Amino acid sequence: MNREGSLKAFARAKQLIPGGVNSPARAFGAVGGQPIFFESALGPWLTDIDGNRYIDYIGSWGPMILGHSHPRVVKAIQETAAKGTSFGAPTELESQMAELIMAMVPSMERVRMVNSGTEATMSALRLARGHTGRDKIIKFAGCYHGHVDSLLVQAGSSATTLGVPNSPGVPRGSTQDTVLLEFNDCQGLQDAFMNFPQKIAAVILEPIAGNMGLVLPGKEFLRLARELTSQHGSVLIFDEVMTGFRLAQGGAQEILGVTPDLTALGKIVGGGLPVGAYGGRKEIMEKVMPAGPVFQAGTLSGNPLAMAAGIATLSELRENPPYAKLEQLAQTLTQGLKELATAAGIPHSLNRVGSMWTLFFTPQPVTDYRTAKTCDTRQFSQFFWAMMDRGVYLPCSQFEAAFNSIAHDEGIVQKTLAAAEGAFAQMGK
Ligand SMILES: *Cc1c(COP(=O)(O)O)cnc(C)c1O
């Protein structure tokens, strides 16, 4: 596969942008190579600047659940852009967006729009602290909540693969109130509430973790998180930036049957534009300025283009729920991958929920950050490049989740499995 154009483009970008990219996850650092530069995308397909086509399982790291360039989303953006791109003043689109979010995620009784997932979690944390008058927060190893200072502790995602769990530039003071626990560690959670009575403002977690690869919560773990936060007057924050609208209309909280106090959204909520949102119990949300005293603001928050793309995406998901089909396809794909890996004698374990999955190159079940770290990342890199060479674009790190969209179909899955058979055979050599 000729990738001359991408190589040149990356060399140029590196002279201009730190590391040549505007977000480290896309730099291919974890798989030892150079990123591909893209020209266009349609449905499940990406086309790079050399004209190569790839089946896309990243979906812009989650947002593109309708596939790329979905006509309804493109039309909404075009029509809205023609009327002006930003006013810095309220529009009715924002209320329409809020209504949709609240209808789909009933625990969100009030909602505030922001511009990224990071802003959503950062703002939810500040609100939880403002609401409780407490400082300490509990986070879990391998959960990624954006690049918020106080949450950059064993943060998963690209922070994992780059081996910089604690970034330089994060003052010690910013993380001194962060209590770090292992995901699924019920005893640790109980102990933390014992050790810091009346001190814990919030527990924040990805209810289904996607940033150490896909890791599912134990039933007891989430139930306990809900029970302890309620008992101790702490705020339970679900970071559903990745799982929101991905696993069900109501996100992970709908399928798990556990209701948080606050929810952070991002990715799908913006339909491919830079958007985040946070919301939850009215009593807490009414403390956000100007309704209340907790400051949070954004010049471009709720801007019309972003709202139009988000509204079009959420409306499509609501009117034509694709979740059964998405899951069935992911099931076929992952079942096939497991069988092929087994036949090729490659130790693996695969986690999947709905249309999110990770193939881990370890024979152990992966249930937390520690077990995720047992993966053979060298083997993952081999698999990743072997798939790239066969036109399949997977997340470029072992510690990420892959996604399919409604544009992926049986034919695409069969092409992917044929590629995987070749890739596994190559790895065995
Ligand atoms: C992607 C992600 C974020 C950060 O969102 P950005 O828009 O990249 O700032 C936060 N939490 C989770 C769970 C994510 O997957």
Coordinates of C-alpha atoms and ligand atoms in Angstrom, one line a residue:
M1 CA 0.0 0.0 0.0
N2 CA 1.5 3.3 -1.0
R3 CA 1.4 5.9 1.8
E4 CA 3.9 8.4 0.4
G5 CA 1.5 11.3 0.7
S6 CA 0.8 10.6 4.4
L7 CA 4.5 10.2 5.1
K8 CA 5.2 13.6 3.6
A9 CA 2.2 15.3 5.3
F10 CA 3.3 13.9 8.6
A11 CA 6.9 15.2 8.1
R12 CA 5.4 18.7 7.4
A13 CA 3.0 18.6 10.3
K14 CA 5.8 17.7 12.7
Q15 CA 7.5 21.0 11.8
L16 CA 4.4 22.9 12.8
I17 CA 2.4 21.0 15.4
P18 CA 3.9 19.2 18.5
G19 CA 4.4 15.6 17.3
G20 CA 2.5 16.5 14.2
V21 CA -0.9 15.9 15.7
N22 CA -3.5 17.8 17.7
S23 CA -4.3 14.9 20.0
P24 CA -1.7 12.2 21.0
A25 CA -4.0 9.2 20.5
R26 CA -3.9 9.6 16.8
A27 CA -0.1 9.8 16.5
F28 CA 0.3 6.0 16.2
G29 CA 3.0 6.2 18.9
A30 CA 1.8 3.0 20.5
V31 CA 2.1 0.9 17.4
G32 CA 5.4 2.3 16.2
G33 CA 4.6 4.0 13.0
Q34 CA 3.3 7.1 11.3
P35 CA -0.3 8.2 11.2
I36 CA -2.4 8.2 8.0
F37 CA -3.7 11.5 6.8
F38 CA -7.3 11.4 5.5
E39 CA -9.0 13.1 2.7
S40 CA -12.7 12.1 3.0
A41 CA -15.0 9.5 4.6
L42 CA -18.3 8.0 3.6
G43 CA -20.4 5.4 5.6
P44 CA -17.9 2.8 7.0
W45 CA -15.1 3.9 4.6
L46 CA -12.2 6.3 5.1
T47 CA -10.1 7.4 2.1
D48 CA -6.5 8.6 2.8
I49 CA -4.7 11.3 0.8
D50 CA -2.9 8.6 -1.2
G51 CA -6.3 7.3 -2.3
N52 CA -6.2 4.1 -0.2
R53 CA -9.5 3.0 1.3
Y54 CA -10.0 1.6 4.8
I55 CA -12.9 0.1 6.7
D56 CA -13.1 2.3 9.8
Y57 CA -13.5 0.9 13.3
I58 CA -12.5 4.1 15.1
G59 CA -15.4 6.3 14.0
S60 CA -13.5 9.4 15.1
W61 CA -13.0 7.6 18.5
G62 CA -16.8 7.2 18.9
P63 CA -18.9 9.9 17.5
M64 CA -19.7 8.5 14.1
I65 CA -22.3 6.0 15.1
L66 CA -24.3 6.9 11.9
G67 CA -21.3 6.3 9.7
H68 CA -19.4 9.1 8.0
S69 CA -21.1 11.9 6.1
H70 CA -24.6 10.8 7.0
P71 CA -27.0 12.8 4.7
R72 CA -29.2 14.0 7.6
V73 CA -26.3 15.3 9.5
V74 CA -24.6 16.9 6.5
K75 CA -27.8 18.6 5.5
A76 CA -28.4 20.0 9.0
I77 CA -24.9 21.5 9.2
Q78 CA -25.2 23.0 5.7
E79 CA -28.6 24.6 6.3
T80 CA -27.6 25.9 9.7
A81 CA -24.3 27.3 8.5
A82 CA -26.0 29.3 5.8
K83 CA -27.9 31.2 8.6
G84 CA -24.8 32.1 10.6
T85 CA -22.3 30.0 12.6
S86 CA -22.2 31.6 16.0
F87 CA -24.1 34.4 17.8
G88 CA -22.8 34.2 21.4
A89 CA -26.5 34.5 22.3
P90 CA -29.2 32.0 23.0
T91 CA -30.8 30.1 20.1
E92 CA -33.8 27.7 20.2
L93 CA -31.6 24.9 18.9
E94 CA -30.0 24.8 22.4
S95 CA -33.4 24.0 24.0
Q96 CA -34.2 21.5 21.3
M97 CA -30.9 19.8 22.0
A98 CA -31.5 19.9 25.8
E99 CA -35.0 18.4 25.3
L100 CA -33.7 15.6 23.2
I101 CA -30.9 14.7 25.6
M102 CA -33.3 14.8 28.6
A103 CA -35.8 12.6 26.8
M104 CA -33.2 10.0 25.9
V105 CA -31.3 10.1 29.2
P106 CA -34.0 10.7 31.9
S107 CA -31.6 11.1 34.8
M108 CA -30.5 14.4 33.1
E109 CA -33.2 16.8 34.4
R110 CA -31.1 19.8 33.4
V111 CA -28.3 20.0 30.9
R112 CA -25.5 22.4 30.1
M113 CA -23.7 22.3 26.7
V114 CA -19.9 22.6 26.5
N115 CA -17.3 22.0 23.7
S116 CA -15.6 18.7 24.6
G117 CA -15.8 15.7 26.8
T118 CA -13.0 17.1 28.9
E119 CA -15.0 20.2 29.6
A120 CA -18.0 18.1 30.5
T121 CA -16.2 16.1 33.2
M122 CA -14.2 19.0 34.5
S123 CA -17.4 21.0 34.9
A124 CA -19.3 18.1 36.5
L125 CA -16.5 17.7 39.0
R126 CA -16.4 21.4 39.9
L127 CA -20.2 21.3 40.3
A128 CA -20.0 18.2 42.5
R129 CA -17.4 20.0 44.7
G130 CA -19.4 23.2 44.8
H131 CA -22.6 21.3 45.6
T132 CA -21.1 19.2 48.5
G133 CA -18.6 21.7 49.8
R134 CA -16.0 18.9 49.7
D135 CA -12.8 18.4 47.8
K136 CA -11.9 14.8 47.5
I137 CA -12.9 12.7 44.4
I138 CA -12.5 9.0 43.7
K139 CA -11.4 7.9 40.3
F140 CA -10.4 4.5 38.9
A141 CA -7.2 3.4 37.3
G142 CA -7.6 3.1 33.5
C143 CA -10.6 5.3 33.3
Y144 CA -10.0 8.3 31.1
H145 CA -12.0 11.5 31.7
G146 CA -10.2 13.9 29.3
H147 CA -7.1 15.9 30.2
V148 CA -8.5 17.4 33.4
D149 CA -5.5 18.1 35.8
S150 CA -7.0 16.4 38.8
L151 CA -8.0 13.3 36.7
L152 CA -4.7 12.7 35.0
V153 CA -3.7 9.9 37.3
Q154 CA -3.4 6.5 35.7
A155 CA -5.8 7.9 33.1
G156 CA -6.0 5.2 30.4
S157 CA -6.3 6.0 26.7
S158 CA -3.3 7.6 25.2
A159 CA -2.0 8.5 28.6
T160 CA -1.6 4.7 29.2
T161 CA 0.2 3.9 26.0
L162 CA 2.5 6.8 26.2
G163 CA 3.5 5.8 29.7
V164 CA 2.8 9.2 31.2
P165 CA 0.2 8.5 33.8
N166 CA 1.1 11.6 35.7
S167 CA 1.8 14.4 33.2
P168 CA 4.5 17.0 33.9
G169 CA 2.7 20.3 34.4
V170 CA 0.1 18.9 36.6
P171 CA 0.8 20.4 40.0
R172 CA 1.0 18.0 42.9
G173 CA -1.8 20.1 44.5
S174 CA -4.2 19.3 41.7
T175 CA -4.1 15.5 42.3
Q176 CA -3.7 15.5 46.1
D177 CA -7.5 15.2 46.5
T178 CA -7.8 12.5 43.9
V179 CA -8.2 9.0 45.5
L180 CA -7.2 6.4 43.0
L181 CA -8.7 2.9 43.1
E182 CA -8.8 -0.1 40.8
F183 CA -11.9 -0.5 38.6
N184 CA -14.2 -3.2 40.0
D185 CA -12.5 -3.0 43.5
C186 CA -15.5 -3.1 45.8
Q187 CA -13.4 -3.4 49.0
G188 CA -11.2 -0.4 48.0
L189 CA -14.3 1.7 47.4
Q190 CA -15.7 0.8 50.8
D191 CA -12.4 1.5 52.5
A192 CA -12.1 4.9 50.8
F193 CA -15.5 6.0 52.2
M194 CA -14.4 4.7 55.6
N195 CA -11.0 6.5 55.5
F196 CA -12.4 9.9 54.3
P197 CA -15.7 10.4 56.1
Q198 CA -17.5 13.6 55.0
K199 CA -14.7 14.4 52.6
I200 CA -15.7 12.8 49.3
A201 CA -17.4 15.1 46.9
A202 CA -17.8 12.7 44.0
V203 CA -17.1 9.3 42.6
I204 CA -16.4 9.6 38.8
L205 CA -16.2 6.6 36.5
E206 CA -16.9 5.3 33.1
P207 CA -19.7 2.9 34.0
I208 CA -18.5 0.7 31.2
A209 CA -14.8 1.5 30.7
G210 CA -13.6 2.1 27.2
N211 CA -10.2 3.7 27.7
M212 CA -8.2 0.7 28.9
G213 CA -9.7 -1.3 26.2
L214 CA -13.3 -2.3 26.9
V215 CA -13.8 -3.4 30.5
L216 CA -17.2 -4.3 32.0
P217 CA -18.2 -3.4 35.5
G218 CA -19.2 -6.1 38.0
K219 CA -22.8 -5.8 39.0
E220 CA -22.0 -5.4 42.6
F221 CA -19.4 -2.7 41.9
L222 CA -21.8 -0.2 40.4
R223 CA -24.5 -1.0 42.9
L224 CA -22.0 -0.3 45.6
A225 CA -20.8 3.0 44.1
R226 CA -24.5 4.1 43.9
E227 CA -25.2 3.0 47.5
L228 CA -22.1 4.5 49.1
T229 CA -22.4 7.9 47.3
S230 CA -26.1 8.1 48.4
Q231 CA -25.3 7.1 51.9
H232 CA -22.4 9.6 52.3
G233 CA -24.0 12.5 50.5
S234 CA -21.4 12.3 47.6
V235 CA -22.2 12.8 44.0
L236 CA -22.1 9.9 41.6
I237 CA -20.8 11.0 38.2
F238 CA -21.0 8.7 35.2
D239 CA -18.7 9.7 32.4
E240 CA -20.7 8.6 29.4
V241 CA -18.7 10.5 26.9
M242 CA -18.0 7.3 25.1
T243 CA -21.0 5.1 26.1
G244 CA -23.7 7.8 25.8
F245 CA -26.0 7.1 22.9
R246 CA -23.6 4.3 21.9
L247 CA -25.0 1.4 23.9
A248 CA -28.6 2.5 24.1
Q249 CA -30.5 5.8 23.8
G250 CA -30.0 6.2 27.5
G251 CA -26.4 5.1 27.5
A252 CA -24.8 2.6 29.9
Q253 CA -27.0 3.8 32.7
E254 CA -30.0 2.5 30.8
I255 CA -28.7 -1.0 30.2
L256 CA -27.1 -1.3 33.6
G257 CA -30.0 0.0 35.6
V258 CA -27.9 2.3 37.8
T259 CA -28.8 6.0 37.9
P260 CA -26.1 8.6 38.5
D261 CA -26.5 12.1 39.9
L262 CA -24.6 13.7 37.1
T263 CA -23.7 12.5 33.6
A264 CA -21.0 13.8 31.3
L265 CA -21.5 13.4 27.6
G266 CA -19.4 14.0 24.5
K267 CA -18.6 12.4 21.2
I268 CA -21.9 11.2 19.7
V269 CA -23.8 14.1 21.3
G270 CA -22.0 16.4 18.8
G271 CA -22.5 14.2 15.7
G272 CA -18.9 14.7 14.7
L273 CA -18.6 18.4 15.8
P274 CA -16.8 19.4 19.0
V275 CA -19.4 19.1 21.7
G276 CA -19.8 18.0 25.3
A277 CA -22.6 18.2 27.8
Y278 CA -23.2 17.6 31.4
G279 CA -26.4 17.3 33.4
G280 CA -28.3 15.5 36.0
R281 CA -30.4 16.1 39.1
K282 CA -32.2 19.4 38.9
E283 CA -31.3 20.3 42.5
I284 CA -27.6 20.0 41.7
M285 CA -27.7 21.5 38.2
E286 CA -29.5 24.6 39.4
K287 CA -26.3 25.5 41.2
V288 CA -24.5 26.2 37.9
M289 CA -24.1 29.9 37.2
P290 CA -26.2 32.0 36.4
A291 CA -28.9 29.9 38.1
G292 CA -26.5 29.3 41.0
P293 CA -23.0 30.1 42.3
V294 CA -20.8 27.5 40.5
F295 CA -19.0 29.2 37.7
Q296 CA -18.8 27.6 34.3
A297 CA -18.9 29.3 30.8
G298 CA -18.0 29.0 27.2
T299 CA -17.9 31.5 24.3
L300 CA -18.9 29.0 21.7
S301 CA -20.9 26.6 23.9
G302 CA -24.1 25.6 22.3
N303 CA -23.2 27.1 19.0
P304 CA -25.7 26.5 16.2
L305 CA -23.5 24.3 14.0
A306 CA -22.6 21.9 16.8
M307 CA -26.3 21.8 17.9
A308 CA -27.5 21.1 14.4
A309 CA -25.1 18.2 14.0
G310 CA -26.0 16.8 17.4
I311 CA -29.7 17.2 17.0
A312 CA -29.7 15.5 13.6
T313 CA -27.7 12.6 15.1
L314 CA -29.7 12.1 18.2
S315 CA -33.0 12.5 16.3
E316 CA -32.0 9.8 13.9
L317 CA -31.0 7.5 16.8
R318 CA -34.3 8.2 18.5
E319 CA -36.5 7.7 15.5
N320 CA -34.7 4.7 14.1
P321 CA -33.1 3.0 17.1
P322 CA -30.2 1.0 15.6
Y323 CA -29.0 -0.7 18.7
A324 CA -30.2 -4.2 18.1
K325 CA -28.6 -4.2 14.6
L326 CA -25.4 -2.6 15.8
E327 CA -25.0 -5.3 18.5
Q328 CA -25.8 -8.2 16.2
L329 CA -23.2 -7.1 13.7
A330 CA -20.6 -6.6 16.4
Q331 CA -21.5 -10.0 17.8
T332 CA -20.9 -11.6 14.4
L333 CA -17.6 -9.7 14.0
T334 CA -16.2 -10.5 17.4
Q335 CA -17.3 -14.1 17.3
G336 CA -15.5 -14.5 14.0
L337 CA -12.4 -12.8 15.4
K338 CA -12.3 -15.1 18.4
E339 CA -12.6 -18.2 16.2
L340 CA -9.9 -17.0 13.8
A341 CA -7.5 -16.1 16.7
T342 CA -8.1 -19.4 18.3
A343 CA -7.5 -21.3 15.1
A344 CA -4.3 -19.4 14.6
G345 CA -3.2 -20.3 18.2
I346 CA -3.0 -16.7 19.3
P347 CA -3.7 -16.2 23.0
H348 CA -6.4 -13.6 23.4
S349 CA -9.5 -12.5 25.3
L350 CA -12.3 -10.4 23.8
N351 CA -14.6 -8.0 25.6
R352 CA -17.7 -6.6 23.9
V353 CA -20.8 -4.8 24.8
G354 CA -23.2 -3.6 22.1
S355 CA -21.1 -2.1 19.3
M356 CA -18.0 -1.6 21.5
W357 CA -15.2 -4.2 21.7
T358 CA -11.6 -4.8 22.3
L359 CA -9.5 -7.8 21.3
F360 CA -6.9 -8.1 24.0
F361 CA -3.7 -10.0 23.3
T362 CA -3.7 -11.8 26.6
P363 CA -5.2 -15.1 27.6
Q364 CA -6.5 -13.6 30.9
P365 CA -10.0 -12.2 31.3
V366 CA -9.5 -8.4 31.4
T367 CA -11.5 -6.8 34.3
D368 CA -9.4 -3.8 35.3
Y369 CA -6.2 -1.8 34.5
R370 CA -3.9 -4.4 36.0
T371 CA -5.2 -7.3 33.8
A372 CA -5.3 -5.0 30.8
K373 CA -1.6 -4.3 31.3
T374 CA -0.9 -8.1 30.9
C375 CA -1.5 -7.7 27.1
D376 CA 1.3 -8.3 24.6
T377 CA 1.4 -4.9 23.0
R378 CA 4.0 -6.0 20.5
Q379 CA 1.6 -8.6 19.2
F380 CA -1.1 -6.0 19.1
S381 CA 1.1 -3.7 17.0
Q382 CA 1.7 -6.6 14.5
F383 CA -2.0 -7.2 14.3
F384 CA -2.7 -3.5 13.9
W385 CA -0.3 -3.1 10.9
A386 CA -1.3 -6.3 9.3
M387 CA -4.9 -5.1 9.4
M388 CA -3.9 -1.7 8.1
D389 CA -2.1 -3.3 5.1
R390 CA -5.4 -5.2 4.4
G391 CA -7.5 -2.0 4.5
V392 CA -8.9 -2.2 8.0
Y393 CA -8.4 0.8 10.3
L394 CA -8.5 -0.3 14.0
P395 CA -7.8 1.9 17.0
C396 CA -4.0 2.3 17.1
S397 CA -3.6 1.2 20.7
Q398 CA -4.4 -2.0 22.6
F399 CA -6.1 0.2 25.3
E400 CA -8.9 1.5 23.2
A401 CA -12.3 0.3 22.1
A402 CA -13.3 -0.3 18.5
F403 CA -16.8 0.7 17.2
N404 CA -19.0 -0.2 14.3
S405 CA -21.6 2.2 12.9
I406 CA -25.0 1.7 11.3
A407 CA -23.2 1.9 7.9
H408 CA -21.2 -1.2 8.6
D409 CA -23.0 -4.3 7.2
E410 CA -22.6 -8.0 6.9
G411 CA -20.4 -7.6 3.7
I412 CA -18.1 -5.2 5.6
V413 CA -17.8 -7.7 8.5
Q414 CA -16.9 -10.5 6.1
K415 CA -14.2 -8.4 4.5
T416 CA -12.9 -7.6 8.0
L417 CA -12.8 -11.2 9.0
A418 CA -11.0 -12.2 5.7
A419 CA -8.4 -9.5 6.6
A420 CA -8.1 -10.8 10.1
E421 CA -7.5 -14.4 8.9
G422 CA -4.6 -13.1 6.8
A423 CA -3.3 -10.9 9.6
F424 CA -3.4 -13.8 12.2
A425 CA -1.6 -16.1 9.7
Q426 CA 1.1 -13.5 9.1
M427 CA 1.6 -13.0 12.9
G428 CA 2.0 -16.7 13.4
K429 CA 5.1 -16.7 11.2
Ligands
LIG1 C1 -13.1 10.8 24.9 C2 -13.4 10.8 26.3 C3 -13.3 12.0 27.1 C4 -12.7 13.2 26.6 O1 -13.5 13.8 25.6 P1 -12.7 14.9 24.7 O2 -13.8 15.4 23.8 O3 -11.6 14.2 24.0 O4 -12.2 16.0 25.6 C5 -13.7 11.9 28.4 N1 -14.2 10.7 28.9 C6 -14.3 9.6 28.2 C7 -15.0 8.4 28.8 C8 -13.9 9.6 26.9 O5 -14.0 8.5 26.2

